[in-house]
Amino acid sequence: MSDLTKENKKEEQILGNLDSLKILDKKINTKDKDYYRDKNEDKVESENKDKEILTNEQKISLLKTIIKIRRFEEKTIQLYQIAKIWGYLHPYIGEEAVAAGACAAINKSDYIISTHRGHGHSIAKGADLKRMMAELYGKVTGYCKGRGGSMHIADTELGMLGANGIVGGGIPISVGAGFSCKMEGKQRVTICFFSDGATNNGVFHESLNMAAIFKLPVIYVCENNMYAISMKACESVACKDIAKRAVSYDIPGVIVDGSDPEAVYFAVLEAVKRARQGQGPTLIEAKTYRFGGHHPNDPAEYRDKKEAEYYKNEKDPVKNYKEKLIKENILNVQDIENIEKEILMEVEESVRFAEESPEPSLDKFLEEVALI
């Protein structure tokens, strides 16, 4: 290869990287502070080329999912506060649109990898609320026979490869899952959920680098809820937008409004198409917000009260999506009330199931430990 040809190729690569940066540099407009983002300001930083549209049935399904996650989490908080649920609990309230939109864009045979704040991911993937609640209760009818609890729900038949109590712990697992998907040749993909705090872990960079090198079919979804426990993301992450880190691995980096299930759906759908076509991973940053503290006992006094009020009032995915479907004449108020009643009954039934389920047998537990 001549020196001139080498220089031309190098120039093409540089220009390509600059184009990627231009896409990612479209700033999310802000008001007085970074956390004041208008409803329409968090948008996917890539155009939907095929102009797909969601059917009314798909939109109603999205609404049901985010409501189901919200009501389940509200119930778990109540049960946790009266000591029915032991251990730790990390509610997903405020972030429901991310899991709902992402999981709606994949198939049942595809995989997801979750986090310590993972109830929403499991529900969006189709988990049975009864078995979930039983697991939180530590009962044998739970997904992990009561052994895992809130932070370790898993079901391989559902494609749920497990939640993880270690921040960023699921990211390297996604590389293995991605290799499995690629080697099987069945066009499966893996969605790996993680938080803004996890992106400062070494495994984040190592995993994305390897996934990019081998063009693994993994969609990395960063749920940037602005806080790693009490540490604000803007004080721990050097770049404003985590999606910009995708440039380091020469993969697409997409910013999306994490309070809009449709926006998340289309962003993930585009990434899934790329992955199934053998084009490798995508990093999606869903800008979202954790309505409560890190856990139910955390008063979150480290947050600005105006900030929390803004997100709860202006960026509530449940409230906003209900209003959207009413405005589009897809549902009316009575329809939504019926959906709410149906979901509340399902949640209450999951509680009854959990409370009536048997406790794990000590003898059985000891047998299982002996087999390890």
XYZ file of C-alpha atoms in Angstrom:
372
model
C 0.000 0.000 0.000
C 1.409 3.384 -1.007
C 2.002 6.173 1.483
C -0.634 8.265 -0.314
C -3.234 5.517 0.029
C -2.409 5.151 3.716
C -2.820 8.903 4.227
C -6.184 8.888 2.414
C -7.476 6.035 4.571
C -6.273 7.783 7.708
C -8.027 10.982 6.639
C -11.265 9.074 5.956
C -11.093 7.538 9.436
C -10.540 10.915 11.079
C -13.426 12.466 9.152
C -15.649 9.554 10.129
C -14.815 10.056 13.794
C -15.453 13.774 13.491
C -18.885 13.049 11.986
C -19.639 10.838 14.989
C -18.608 13.611 17.338
C -20.807 16.124 15.503
C -23.807 13.856 16.037
C -23.041 13.429 19.730
C -22.267 17.104 20.232
C -25.894 18.142 19.684
C -26.406 19.506 23.164
C -29.496 18.848 25.223
C -30.810 22.354 25.872
C -30.930 23.398 29.488
C -32.670 26.056 31.496
C -31.207 27.495 34.693
C -29.515 24.250 35.713
C -28.493 21.057 33.941
C -31.281 19.060 35.515
C -34.042 21.287 34.090
C -34.668 19.553 30.776
C -37.878 20.247 28.916
C -40.132 17.348 27.879
C -39.101 17.662 24.249
C -35.419 18.352 24.784
C -34.101 14.843 25.494
C -34.196 13.307 22.040
C -32.545 10.423 20.274
C -29.417 11.700 18.575
C -30.037 9.624 15.452
C -32.875 9.729 12.952
C -35.253 6.817 12.522
C -34.425 6.057 8.883
C -37.207 3.586 8.232
C -39.870 5.771 9.851
C -41.375 2.912 11.852
C -44.525 3.644 13.764
C -45.982 1.986 16.808
C -49.452 0.493 16.555
C -52.099 1.443 19.095
C -51.778 -2.041 20.594
C -48.031 -1.557 21.057
C -48.555 1.800 22.724
C -51.152 0.380 25.090
C -48.754 -2.463 25.906
C -46.026 0.072 26.732
C -48.393 1.930 29.036
C -49.421 -1.275 30.794
C -45.786 -2.176 31.350
C -44.774 1.137 32.902
C -47.876 1.158 35.111
C -47.221 -2.436 36.174
C -43.642 -1.588 37.134
C -44.765 1.509 39.067
C -47.498 -0.265 41.031
C -45.307 -3.276 41.786
C -42.544 -1.033 43.109
C -44.943 1.018 45.193
C -46.225 -2.172 46.779
C -42.714 -3.481 47.486
C -41.863 -0.236 49.290
C -44.945 -0.640 51.490
C -44.016 -4.250 52.260
C -40.402 -3.339 52.934
C -41.452 -0.683 55.428
C -43.432 -3.229 57.455
C -40.596 -5.799 57.304
C -42.324 -8.258 54.977
C -39.401 -7.973 52.547
C -35.903 -8.453 53.935
C -32.525 -7.309 52.720
C -32.056 -4.412 50.358
C -34.614 -2.875 48.027
C -33.840 -0.459 45.193
C -37.071 0.834 43.603
C -37.181 1.619 39.878
C -39.777 4.384 40.220
C -39.178 7.178 37.707
C -37.165 4.997 35.322
C -39.952 2.718 34.069
C -39.913 3.990 30.486
C -36.351 2.746 29.927
C -37.048 -0.913 30.669
C -40.450 -0.834 28.970
C -39.187 0.724 25.744
C -36.003 -1.337 25.572
C -37.580 -4.736 26.201
C -40.420 -4.011 23.759
C -37.796 -3.727 21.011
C -36.437 -7.279 21.423
C -37.784 -10.813 21.182
C -38.543 -13.288 23.934
C -35.526 -15.356 22.836
C -33.164 -12.383 23.323
C -31.260 -11.802 26.548
C -31.157 -9.029 29.107
C -28.716 -8.441 31.953
C -29.920 -6.376 34.866
C -28.699 -4.387 37.871
C -29.382 -4.094 41.598
C -32.317 -1.816 40.577
C -33.714 -4.507 38.337
C -37.388 -5.219 39.088
C -38.465 -3.088 36.139
C -36.219 -4.965 33.721
C -37.661 -8.327 34.791
C -41.258 -7.123 34.534
C -40.660 -5.554 31.117
C -39.144 -8.847 29.903
C -42.346 -10.624 30.913
C -41.633 -11.928 34.401
C -44.477 -13.368 36.475
C -45.282 -10.972 39.324
C -46.165 -13.882 41.611
C -42.755 -15.494 41.286
C -41.061 -12.122 41.590
C -42.875 -11.223 44.784
C -42.238 -14.699 46.179
C -38.524 -14.218 45.541
C -38.575 -10.898 47.401
C -40.304 -12.705 50.268
C -37.597 -15.387 50.227
C -40.067 -18.171 49.402
C -39.406 -21.406 47.482
C -41.862 -20.412 44.748
C -39.669 -17.458 43.795
C -37.561 -17.303 40.646
C -34.454 -18.380 42.573
C -36.269 -20.418 45.237
C -35.927 -17.509 47.639
C -32.133 -17.637 47.512
C -31.516 -14.428 45.562
C -34.000 -11.860 46.782
C -34.505 -8.431 45.254
C -31.056 -7.974 43.695
C -30.574 -11.393 42.098
C -33.698 -12.331 40.159
C -32.890 -14.508 37.159
C -34.734 -16.752 34.721
C -32.839 -18.194 31.761
C -36.054 -19.427 30.128
C -37.222 -15.820 30.023
C -33.873 -14.634 28.717
C -33.245 -12.827 31.996
C -29.594 -13.663 32.716
C -29.719 -12.154 36.163
C -29.554 -8.990 38.189
C -26.342 -8.126 39.983
C -25.671 -6.537 43.351
C -22.251 -5.319 42.192
C -22.292 -2.002 40.349
C -21.223 -2.748 36.779
C -21.073 -6.467 37.529
C -23.338 -7.358 34.623
C -21.303 -5.528 31.980
C -18.564 -8.161 31.512
C -21.228 -10.885 31.572
C -22.752 -9.203 28.521
C -19.573 -9.934 26.561
C -19.978 -13.650 27.245
C -23.661 -13.468 26.350
C -22.766 -11.560 23.189
C -20.230 -14.202 22.169
C -22.878 -16.871 22.767
C -25.378 -15.017 20.568
C -22.822 -14.620 17.797
C -21.544 -18.198 17.887
C -25.039 -19.715 17.882
C -25.869 -17.785 14.719
C -29.548 -17.400 15.645
C -29.488 -13.574 15.417
C -30.119 -13.186 19.120
C -29.063 -10.001 20.871
C -28.291 -9.035 24.456
C -29.356 -5.846 26.218
C -27.121 -4.897 29.123
C -28.568 -2.380 31.577
C -26.308 -0.412 33.924
C -26.119 2.934 35.661
C -24.107 6.116 35.208
C -21.951 5.117 38.177
C -20.960 1.859 36.471
C -19.417 3.701 33.521
C -16.458 4.718 35.677
C -15.590 1.088 36.362
C -12.756 -0.470 34.410
C -14.965 -3.345 33.234
C -17.160 -0.865 31.355
C -14.277 0.158 29.109
C -12.812 -3.331 28.817
C -16.171 -4.853 27.912
C -17.210 -2.248 25.348
C -13.784 -2.410 23.765
C -13.949 -6.197 23.389
C -17.574 -6.108 22.211
C -16.597 -3.561 19.573
C -13.529 -5.532 18.410
C -15.561 -8.714 17.893
C -18.716 -6.871 16.753
C -20.823 -8.583 19.377
C -24.623 -8.155 19.239
C -24.916 -6.275 22.520
C -26.929 -3.127 23.204
C -25.492 -1.255 26.172
C -28.199 0.801 27.881
C -26.909 3.268 30.446
C -29.718 4.402 32.727
C -28.308 7.774 33.709
C -30.508 8.665 36.677
C -28.001 11.359 37.670
C -26.884 9.703 40.914
C -24.589 6.864 41.944
C -26.114 6.463 45.414
C -25.470 10.067 46.556
C -22.758 11.049 44.078
C -24.091 13.262 41.319
C -23.041 12.132 37.844
C -21.872 15.597 36.805
C -19.339 15.478 39.661
C -18.011 11.995 38.896
C -18.151 11.744 35.101
C -15.779 14.022 33.203
C -17.950 14.260 30.069
C -21.462 15.679 30.147
C -22.919 12.907 27.994
C -21.896 9.312 28.704
C -22.899 8.354 25.158
C -19.852 10.264 23.919
C -17.640 7.524 25.317
C -18.814 5.360 22.426
C -16.416 7.251 20.162
C -13.509 5.556 21.956
C -14.684 2.197 20.601
C -15.868 3.416 17.187
C -19.464 2.390 17.899
C -22.676 4.464 17.772
C -23.458 6.542 20.849
C -27.079 7.566 21.255
C -28.736 9.939 23.727
C -32.418 9.408 24.433
C -35.093 10.788 26.749
C -35.412 8.053 29.346
C -38.838 9.263 30.437
C -40.326 8.562 26.983
C -40.945 4.848 26.326
C -41.418 5.394 22.595
C -38.138 7.274 22.248
C -36.325 4.477 24.076
C -38.079 1.868 21.943
C -36.969 3.387 18.636
C -33.412 3.980 19.835
C -33.069 0.377 20.979
C -34.849 -0.949 17.886
C -32.287 0.719 15.626
C -29.446 -0.687 17.744
C -31.022 -4.160 17.628
C -31.196 -4.019 13.824
C -27.517 -3.149 13.654
C -26.645 -5.957 16.041
C -28.656 -8.582 14.166
C -26.950 -7.515 10.931
C -23.538 -8.186 12.448
C -22.591 -4.522 12.842
C -21.741 -4.785 16.517
C -22.728 -3.012 19.730
C -24.341 0.344 20.438
C -24.127 2.500 23.555
C -27.418 4.167 24.468
C -27.607 6.729 27.240
C -31.141 7.067 28.575
C -31.362 10.287 30.568
C -33.735 9.464 33.390
C -34.289 10.168 37.086
C -34.615 8.140 40.264
C -37.684 9.592 42.007
C -36.752 8.313 45.458
C -33.522 7.812 47.330
C -31.083 5.010 46.655
C -33.338 2.774 48.756
C -36.540 3.348 50.813
C -34.598 4.391 53.934
C -32.585 7.015 52.052
C -34.183 10.492 52.433
C -32.027 11.770 49.553
C -31.166 14.996 51.347
C -28.171 15.384 49.038
C -30.536 16.345 46.199
C -31.952 19.759 45.427
C -35.671 19.724 46.300
C -36.491 21.792 43.227
C -34.693 19.256 41.067
C -36.739 16.350 42.451
C -39.986 18.316 42.134
C -39.202 19.174 38.529
C -38.688 15.564 37.481
C -41.653 14.231 39.419
C -43.960 16.892 37.967
C -42.606 17.295 34.445
C -40.851 14.033 33.581
C -43.052 11.372 35.166
C -43.184 8.601 32.522
C -46.469 7.159 33.811
C -48.352 10.449 33.990
C -46.968 11.792 30.731
C -47.623 8.647 28.713
C -51.176 8.387 30.009
C -51.769 11.964 28.868
C -50.181 11.243 25.499
C -52.421 8.273 24.726
C -55.512 10.187 25.810
C -54.509 13.102 23.588
C -54.023 10.706 20.650
C -57.523 9.244 21.273
C -56.057 5.791 21.789
C -57.469 5.511 25.309
C -59.873 7.484 27.459
C -59.829 8.084 31.198
C -62.115 5.110 31.876
C -59.865 2.811 29.838
C -56.871 3.831 31.910
C -58.789 3.365 35.150
C -59.661 -0.174 34.030
C -56.008 -0.889 33.257
C -55.012 0.423 36.676
C -57.583 -1.776 38.422
C -56.473 -4.847 36.518
C -52.810 -4.252 37.369
C -53.521 -3.503 41.031
C -55.404 -6.798 41.277
C -52.424 -8.598 39.729
C -50.053 -6.968 42.220
C -52.275 -7.860 45.187
C -52.531 -11.425 43.925
C -48.735 -11.613 43.799
C -48.619 -10.598 47.470
C -51.165 -13.269 48.439
C -49.204 -15.863 46.488
C -45.955 -14.889 48.198
C -47.437 -14.901 51.689
C -49.086 -18.280 51.177
C -45.979 -19.872 49.670
C -43.789 -22.110 51.859
C -40.472 -21.122 53.359
C -37.320 -22.816 52.016
C -36.416 -26.115 53.658
C -33.184 -26.010 55.648
C -32.397 -29.615 54.694
C -32.855 -28.829 51.004
C -30.689 -25.760 51.323
C -27.891 -27.750 52.951
C -28.131 -30.363 50.190
C -27.718 -27.682 47.536
C -24.760 -26.130 49.361
C -23.075 -29.555 49.522
C -23.324 -29.832 45.729
C -21.443 -26.580 45.103
